Amino acid sequence: MKRGREELEGNGGEEQAATQPAAGEPATAAAAAAAAAAVEEPGAAAPAGGQPPAAAAVEDDDDDDKPLASNFKMSRSVRKGTECPYLDTIARQNLDFDFEKCCSVTLSGHNVYACLVCGKYFQGRGPNTQAYTHSLEAGHHMFMKVDSGRVYCLPDMYEVTDRSLADIQYVLNPTFTPAEVAKMDSAVSWARALDGSEYMPGLVGLNNMKQNDYANVVVQALCRVHPIRDFFLRPENYASCGSLLVQRFGELVRKLWNPRAFKGQVSPHEFMQAVMSASGKRFIIDRQSDPLDFLSWLANALHTDLTGGKRKKRSVITDCLQGELEVVTEAGTGLGRAKDAAADVTEKVPFLMLGLDLPAAPLFKDALEKVIIPQVPIFEILRKFDGSTVNEDIKAGRRRFRITRLPRFLVLHIRRFLKNQFFIEKNPTIVNFPVKNLELAAAVPVPQGPDGSPVPSKYDLCANVVHEGKAGEGTYRVHVHRKVEDQWYEVQDLRVGEVLPQMVALSETYLQVYELKAQ
């Protein structure tokens, strides 16, 4: 080891090669020079003619993955774990791959290595790079390249292969076989974290970094839509999609179902960074937003990215969530086509969720000086879509709605927040709904099948988002149903606990996800 270091120090200045700037780096000369210095890597082996390595050009920025024995005169470029004296210095309790994988010095996300001793990220691994310097200054020798999972020992410059590293590589990039995905909802599984605590894969808390609980409840609810979950558990399903949002959402779903995680919770930091970028900072970590707005945006953004911008093309999002409405606008009303039409205007409109209106809340106290919170059956507010109830809107006109195609997963939005010229007001009305066997045919006419009989229209609740607090404030939590146990759980950020289905039905529900029952 000592001999290897002396050779590195003696030859390091002569054997370095000029690196080429990566695509997409700053175009200015100063920025390009700084970027090149930050990712400087060892050059290729000297050619047969005796030409010094400095004259040989490096082909790309990932050239440091190639064997380095010829460069640094090591006996072997790959060693087994039994031959590496530093393998036992790895500290798994310090490793956290949930956060943005950027160098802690240069803040660059290119060619990043994770120190397996302290958990920090550094760029490069050749001489004059941050990882190499950290190994000398801190005495930390084990580094993993985050985009490949390969482990190296620095500053000795050899790769380490050992079966004991497989758990770290799996946590970095969890993968699932088709057989493992198929039995997700058929077997009860528990896992144990490094600290000895137990957790259920698929039912773990999401860290609220500041005020991103609105996004956490939407992710938990979407993961109850098992076709969407199964689709994103297999990266090959969307490998051709270049969208960072799609890739980060897939990574988050796989981490939620990781059976070998080091801890019993997940931080959605990388996913939220992709959300902030894709939404133009409409949704950010440190400002509260509406789960309804976020769910609508996320579903449409995932669908658009998966279809390459072709909105009419099918995707797993539309296959699960999309239904169809027949909208009839009375002639002479509204500001659209019906305003000047001689007859009613009928349109077929696709939908991803249905908005349900609550009756007005009482303004005065009763005789006992108490305000009684009203209750309304969900079947009553569903009659908005019976095809005969007239809904008035100044801009849209007098309209009637009828469901012409039922989605496999029905998303309902209870309109609790009303915005006027001065403030946002919350309606506290309790909606009475069945947790199982919601029969839509009891409230609205359902579409007919090819044989003229009504199609199946019985749904079971699988996720229920609840708001607590005043309008514009408060917190969000979600009730999720775990099929394999037929048990309800309440998830609020990192807290996960069992809840009775009777308590789910008494909550101030805001968003609901129902699954169509198989007949």
XYZ file of C-alpha atoms in Angstrom:
519
model
C 0.000 0.000 0.000
C 2.813 2.383 0.947
C 4.705 1.548 -2.232
C 1.565 2.221 -4.290
C 1.095 5.653 -2.717
C 4.713 6.648 -3.303
C 4.369 5.698 -6.950
C 1.184 7.758 -7.193
C 2.812 10.791 -5.627
C 5.907 10.413 -7.787
C 4.127 9.969 -11.091
C 0.854 11.811 -10.501
C 1.956 15.026 -12.229
C 3.261 13.240 -15.340
C 0.539 10.643 -15.832
C -2.540 12.899 -15.770
C -4.328 13.473 -19.057
C -6.395 16.395 -20.231
C -10.101 15.719 -19.787
C -12.797 16.724 -22.225
C -15.706 18.860 -20.934
C -19.007 16.961 -20.661
C -21.998 17.855 -22.831
C -24.152 20.519 -21.272
C -21.354 22.145 -19.189
C -20.851 25.967 -19.117
C -19.755 27.433 -22.415
C -17.554 30.218 -21.012
C -13.832 29.630 -20.886
C -13.583 30.257 -17.144
C -16.472 27.963 -16.309
C -15.182 25.257 -18.645
C -11.744 25.413 -17.060
C -13.210 25.207 -13.559
C -15.408 22.260 -14.538
C -12.470 20.450 -16.134
C -10.346 20.965 -13.016
C -13.153 19.678 -10.812
C -13.516 16.364 -12.660
C -9.894 15.792 -13.636
C -9.241 12.066 -13.986
C -6.197 9.888 -14.713
C -5.407 9.458 -18.377
C -5.253 6.342 -20.512
C -2.212 4.069 -20.647
C 0.819 5.317 -22.559
C 0.957 4.090 -26.179
C 3.571 1.634 -27.362
C 5.850 4.322 -28.800
C 6.844 5.554 -25.362
C 4.742 8.716 -25.614
C 3.997 10.115 -22.118
C 0.405 9.687 -20.941
C -0.141 13.445 -20.838
C -0.187 13.467 -24.621
C -3.009 10.902 -24.852
C -6.524 12.365 -24.829
C -9.197 10.901 -22.573
C -12.191 9.751 -24.597
C -14.913 10.800 -22.141
C -15.587 11.795 -18.560
C -16.390 8.226 -17.513
C -12.913 6.979 -18.474
C -12.119 6.462 -14.785
C -14.180 3.254 -14.856
C -11.521 1.601 -17.016
C -8.735 -0.499 -15.383
C -6.045 1.671 -13.872
C -3.323 -0.910 -13.315
C -1.312 0.201 -16.376
C -1.534 3.833 -15.288
C -0.520 3.469 -11.679
C 1.624 0.327 -11.825
C -0.643 -1.555 -9.439
C -0.390 -5.327 -9.345
C -4.129 -5.700 -10.048
C -6.920 -3.198 -10.757
C -9.658 -5.407 -9.220
C -9.390 -7.079 -5.816
C -11.665 -9.252 -3.731
C -12.990 -8.092 -0.397
C -10.618 -10.398 1.493
C -7.699 -8.589 -0.118
C -8.894 -5.094 0.846
C -7.948 -4.040 4.394
C -10.520 -1.227 4.472
C -13.724 -3.162 3.773
C -14.691 -3.209 7.445
C -14.544 0.610 7.652
C -17.845 0.914 5.759
C -20.521 2.498 8.016
C -23.960 1.597 6.654
C -25.725 3.721 9.268
C -24.207 6.838 7.645
C -25.409 6.033 4.132
C -28.454 7.870 2.805
C -29.115 7.701 -0.928
C -32.401 9.641 -0.778
C -30.901 13.088 -1.252
C -29.639 14.790 -4.394
C -26.432 13.081 -5.470
C -24.189 16.116 -5.934
C -20.606 16.680 -4.921
C -20.477 18.338 -1.497
C -17.637 20.577 -2.698
C -18.412 21.526 -6.305
C -22.211 20.898 -6.158
C -21.904 19.121 -9.511
C -23.972 16.029 -10.231
C -21.536 14.580 -12.781
C -19.221 11.643 -12.032
C -20.175 11.487 -8.338
C -18.893 8.997 -5.772
C -20.336 8.307 -2.314
C -17.935 7.867 0.579
C -19.055 4.630 2.251
C -17.543 5.707 5.565
C -19.120 9.129 6.164
C -21.852 9.123 3.501
C -20.799 12.368 1.763
C -20.674 12.770 -2.019
C -17.560 13.769 -3.923
C -16.660 14.181 -7.570
C -14.187 12.045 -9.510
C -11.704 9.563 -8.106
C -8.430 10.332 -9.854
C -5.673 12.579 -8.455
C -6.643 16.233 -7.938
C -10.318 15.286 -7.522
C -12.488 15.835 -4.472
C -12.928 12.127 -3.668
C -9.170 11.505 -3.889
C -8.449 14.508 -1.650
C -11.085 13.391 0.869
C -9.540 9.911 1.070
C -6.157 11.440 1.971
C -7.430 14.090 4.377
C -10.070 12.048 6.247
C -8.541 8.596 5.909
C -11.711 7.261 4.263
C -10.902 4.726 1.574
C -14.123 3.109 0.308
C -16.075 4.931 -2.410
C -19.051 3.872 -4.559
C -19.886 5.380 -7.923
C -23.553 6.338 -7.599
C -24.594 5.719 -11.202
C -23.119 2.208 -11.445
C -22.739 0.901 -7.884
C -19.075 -0.047 -8.407
C -16.852 0.258 -5.322
C -13.273 1.529 -5.314
C -10.505 1.893 -2.766
C -8.745 5.260 -2.739
C -6.059 6.439 -2.998
C -4.819 2.973 -4.053
C -7.000 3.081 -7.195
C -8.341 -0.488 -7.339
C -11.897 -1.778 -7.587
C -13.320 -3.957 -4.819
C -15.726 -6.818 -5.515
C -17.373 -8.612 -2.615
C -20.770 -10.126 -1.877
C -21.038 -8.086 1.316
C -21.472 -4.959 -0.844
C -24.657 -6.271 -2.481
C -26.972 -4.778 0.177
C -25.539 -1.286 -0.367
C -25.857 -1.626 -4.134
C -29.465 -2.759 -3.739
C -30.365 0.185 -1.487
C -28.769 2.518 -4.034
C -30.938 1.064 -6.812
C -33.715 -1.319 -5.676
C -34.939 -3.728 -8.356
C -37.884 -6.106 -8.521
C -38.482 -9.186 -10.638
C -41.881 -9.797 -12.275
C -42.508 -12.579 -9.743
C -41.807 -10.237 -6.820
C -44.138 -7.603 -8.251
C -46.891 -10.170 -8.835
C -47.009 -11.231 -5.166
C -46.954 -7.709 -3.673
C -50.601 -7.971 -2.561
C -50.640 -11.668 -1.712
C -48.056 -12.087 1.064
C -47.584 -10.220 4.350
C -43.986 -9.038 4.523
C -42.033 -7.320 7.267
C -38.488 -5.993 7.072
C -35.963 -4.906 9.662
C -33.955 -1.678 9.503
C -30.363 -1.265 10.699
C -31.527 0.121 14.049
C -33.591 -3.023 14.692
C -36.989 -1.423 14.049
C -39.480 -3.244 11.847
C -41.355 -1.751 8.898
C -43.698 -2.928 6.159
C -42.399 -2.447 2.602
C -44.860 -0.233 0.781
C -46.120 1.331 4.003
C -43.327 3.588 5.214
C -43.358 7.246 6.152
C -42.230 10.068 3.874
C -40.109 12.815 5.377
C -41.685 16.279 5.551
C -38.625 18.420 4.875
C -40.529 21.681 5.418
C -44.068 21.893 4.042
C -44.265 19.130 1.474
C -46.950 17.082 3.280
C -49.314 17.939 0.396
C -47.042 15.952 -1.931
C -46.481 13.107 0.542
C -50.198 12.269 0.808
C -50.597 12.311 -2.988
C -47.656 9.915 -3.455
C -49.053 7.579 -0.796
C -52.503 7.667 -2.442
C -51.161 7.088 -5.969
C -49.166 4.100 -4.735
C -52.471 2.432 -3.736
C -53.328 2.322 -7.448
C -51.552 -0.989 -7.912
C -51.222 -0.928 -11.756
C -49.392 2.401 -11.479
C -47.270 1.030 -8.626
C -46.430 -2.149 -10.557
C -45.562 -0.136 -13.671
C -43.048 2.072 -11.844
C -41.533 -0.814 -9.871
C -40.036 -2.073 -13.166
C -37.676 0.584 -14.627
C -37.620 -1.156 -18.002
C -41.248 -0.074 -18.483
C -40.136 3.550 -18.820
C -36.452 3.157 -19.696
C -36.991 4.937 -23.027
C -38.545 7.975 -21.307
C -36.018 10.734 -20.761
C -38.175 12.663 -18.297
C -36.412 13.305 -14.988
C -39.811 13.508 -13.265
C -40.753 10.002 -14.441
C -37.381 8.570 -13.412
C -37.481 10.199 -9.971
C -41.065 9.086 -9.337
C -40.080 5.533 -10.275
C -37.112 5.664 -7.898
C -39.354 6.897 -5.080
C -41.889 4.107 -5.638
C -39.122 1.486 -5.608
C -37.689 2.902 -2.395
C -41.102 2.777 -0.732
C -41.298 -0.965 -1.482
C -37.632 -1.714 -0.761
C -37.519 -4.815 1.508
C -33.816 -4.307 2.350
C -33.772 -0.633 3.316
C -31.380 0.618 5.993
C -34.110 2.719 7.623
C -37.879 2.557 7.913
C -38.652 5.828 6.146
C -37.899 7.540 2.858
C -37.064 11.150 2.038
C -38.652 12.368 -1.250
C -35.916 14.969 -1.748
C -34.835 13.944 -5.258
C -38.459 13.579 -6.368
C -39.357 17.040 -5.054
C -36.332 18.552 -6.787
C -37.629 17.095 -10.069
C -41.139 18.399 -9.261
C -39.802 21.897 -8.611
C -37.953 21.887 -11.925
C -40.782 20.381 -14.014
C -43.468 22.645 -12.527
C -41.457 25.852 -12.826
C -41.413 26.118 -8.991
C -45.190 26.014 -8.831
C -44.762 23.258 -6.230
C -41.840 23.609 -3.846
C -40.697 22.085 -0.567
C -41.051 25.106 1.728
C -44.495 26.377 0.690
C -47.802 24.650 1.374
C -49.885 23.725 -1.666
C -53.173 21.979 -2.381
C -53.050 18.166 -2.831
C -55.817 18.493 -5.438
C -53.710 20.833 -7.578
C -50.638 18.664 -7.106
C -52.438 15.410 -7.974
C -53.952 16.968 -11.091
C -50.596 18.374 -12.215
C -48.612 15.212 -11.404
C -51.027 12.856 -13.183
C -51.055 15.023 -16.305
C -47.286 15.567 -16.238
C -46.535 11.842 -15.898
C -48.993 11.025 -18.681
C -47.534 13.680 -20.996
C -43.936 12.576 -20.375
C -44.733 8.879 -20.786
C -46.478 9.498 -24.123
C -43.870 11.894 -25.473
C -46.278 14.842 -25.398
C -49.071 13.010 -27.234
C -51.934 13.590 -24.845
C -54.419 11.408 -26.728
C -52.077 8.437 -26.553
C -52.751 5.895 -23.817
C -50.554 5.515 -20.748
C -50.769 3.696 -17.434
C -52.186 6.913 -15.930
C -55.138 7.157 -18.292
C -55.729 3.391 -18.267
C -56.253 3.551 -14.499
C -57.760 6.974 -13.766
C -59.481 8.269 -16.892
C -63.251 8.151 -17.363
C -65.627 10.044 -19.642
C -68.431 12.545 -19.052
C -71.249 13.701 -21.273
C -71.637 17.436 -20.751
C -74.803 19.149 -22.019
C -74.736 22.966 -21.983
C -78.083 24.711 -22.391
C -78.344 27.041 -25.376
C -77.889 30.754 -24.678
C -75.899 30.251 -21.457
C -72.266 30.661 -20.571
C -69.464 32.265 -22.541
C -68.617 29.318 -24.812
C -70.178 27.782 -27.910
C -73.601 27.454 -26.290
C -73.971 31.228 -25.889
C -74.977 31.775 -29.513
C -76.208 28.244 -30.250
C -79.850 27.576 -31.149
C -79.853 24.195 -29.390
C -78.128 22.586 -26.418
C -74.469 21.726 -26.967
C -73.419 18.163 -26.088
C -69.765 17.191 -25.615
C -67.845 14.119 -24.495
C -65.135 15.134 -22.039
C -62.488 12.846 -20.442
C -61.816 13.263 -16.735
C -59.241 12.080 -14.192
C -61.264 13.074 -11.125
C -64.772 14.213 -10.238
C -65.462 17.276 -8.082
C -68.342 16.999 -5.600
C -70.026 20.115 -4.178
C -70.980 20.337 -0.510
C -74.157 22.041 0.729
C -73.585 25.418 2.373
C -72.472 25.228 5.996
C -74.753 26.800 8.681
C -73.940 30.387 9.603
C -75.690 30.598 12.973
C -75.629 28.646 16.222
C -78.560 26.560 17.358
C -80.678 27.041 20.485
C -77.998 25.473 22.671
C -75.400 27.979 21.406
C -73.548 25.272 19.541
C -72.733 24.956 15.901
C -73.786 21.553 14.678
C -71.498 20.268 11.940
C -73.825 19.049 9.192
C -73.508 15.684 7.509
C -74.371 14.666 3.982
C -74.431 11.217 2.321
C -72.029 10.824 -0.554
C -74.878 9.507 -2.730
C -76.608 12.894 -2.428
C -73.675 14.907 -3.736
C -72.978 12.285 -6.431
C -76.325 13.145 -8.006
C -74.547 16.046 -9.637
C -73.680 13.493 -12.347
C -77.125 11.940 -12.837
C -77.641 13.689 -16.201
C -80.648 15.733 -15.063
C -79.374 17.969 -12.238
C -78.592 21.451 -13.590
C -75.320 23.040 -12.425
C -75.106 26.776 -12.929
C -71.892 28.635 -13.649
C -71.568 32.186 -14.967
C -68.753 31.339 -17.378
C -69.580 27.738 -18.257
C -73.362 28.151 -18.316
C -76.158 25.826 -17.210
C -74.808 22.326 -17.574
C -75.836 18.728 -16.939
C -73.334 15.908 -16.419
C -73.637 12.188 -16.992
C -70.943 9.534 -16.652
C -70.558 7.606 -19.913
C -67.445 5.600 -19.046
C -66.365 4.522 -15.565
C -62.651 4.486 -14.711
C -60.991 1.519 -13.074
C -59.937 3.804 -10.209
C -62.341 6.602 -9.371
C -60.850 9.767 -7.830
C -63.338 12.013 -6.010
C -62.599 15.531 -4.834
C -64.740 17.035 -2.057
C -64.809 20.808 -2.621
C -64.254 22.046 0.932
C -62.501 25.310 0.122
C -64.368 28.247 -1.389
C -62.471 31.350 -2.439
C -64.128 34.763 -2.469
C -62.758 38.252 -2.925
C -61.402 38.462 0.616
C -60.353 35.039 1.916
C -60.613 31.261 1.528
C -63.366 29.597 3.528
C -63.482 25.942 4.572
C -66.727 23.949 4.669
C -66.542 21.458 7.599
C -69.489 19.299 6.444
C -68.908 15.604 7.115
C -69.461 13.330 4.117
C -70.866 9.913 4.991
C -69.448 7.292 2.660
C -69.051 3.520 2.702
C -65.528 2.184 2.963
C -66.566 -0.864 0.939
C -69.140 -1.485 -1.777
C -69.879 2.058 -2.962
C -72.544 1.357 -5.579
C -72.644 4.234 -8.067
C -75.836 2.867 -9.618
C -77.629 3.862 -6.402
C -76.962 7.549 -7.152
C -76.420 7.988 -10.899
C -77.262 6.076 -14.066
C -74.258 3.977 -15.052
C -73.159 3.180 -18.611
C -74.435 0.050 -20.331
C -72.386 -2.789 -21.700
C -72.549 -4.272 -25.225
C -75.455 -6.491 -24.209
C -77.464 -3.540 -22.850
C -77.000 -4.395 -19.167
C -75.380 -1.930 -16.727
C -71.618 -2.281 -16.368
C -70.125 -3.144 -12.938
C -70.160 0.005 -10.795
C -69.286 -1.122 -7.265
C -66.150 0.437 -5.746
C -63.997 -0.087 -2.646
C -62.084 2.774 -1.032
C -58.298 2.374 -1.141
C -57.019 5.854 -0.144
C -58.542 8.814 1.696
C -56.782 12.203 2.043
C -57.863 14.323 5.024
C -57.274 17.995 5.841
C -57.041 19.211 9.433
C -57.036 22.860 10.452
C -58.169 26.147 8.985
C -58.328 27.055 5.318
C -54.904 27.990 3.974
C -53.278 26.374 7.019
C -53.367 23.017 8.723
C -51.887 19.689 7.733
C -52.728 16.751 5.491
C -52.772 13.049 6.301
C -53.912 10.014 4.368
C -55.696 6.763 5.172
C -54.494 3.856 3.052
C -55.846 0.347 2.760
C -53.356 -2.526 2.791
C -54.949 -5.293 0.764
C -52.812 -8.161 1.952
C -54.011 -7.640 5.546
C -57.361 -5.986 4.805
C -56.263 -3.349 7.323
C -56.444 0.454 7.311
C -53.465 2.627 8.242
C -53.102 6.350 8.848
C -49.964 7.957 7.422
C -48.922 11.496 8.321
C -45.414 12.170 7.072
C -43.179 9.818 9.101
C -45.910 8.556 11.426
C -47.651 5.317 10.429
C -50.298 3.649 12.596
C -53.362 1.443 12.391
C -56.798 3.041 12.237
C -60.310 1.616 12.380
C -62.385 1.832 9.193
C -65.115 3.565 11.243
C -62.693 6.427 11.940
C -61.877 6.672 8.232
C -65.571 7.208 7.466
C -65.851 10.005 10.089
C -62.922 12.087 8.834
C -63.079 15.394 6.956
C -62.260 13.750 3.667
C -60.799 15.876 0.884
C -59.637 13.413 -1.784
C -60.663 9.791 -2.246
C -59.432 6.990 -4.488
C -61.831 4.081 -5.135
C -61.050 0.831 -6.929
C -63.637 -0.912 -9.100
C -64.469 -4.324 -7.659
C -63.969 -7.381 -9.809
C -67.251 -9.128 -10.504
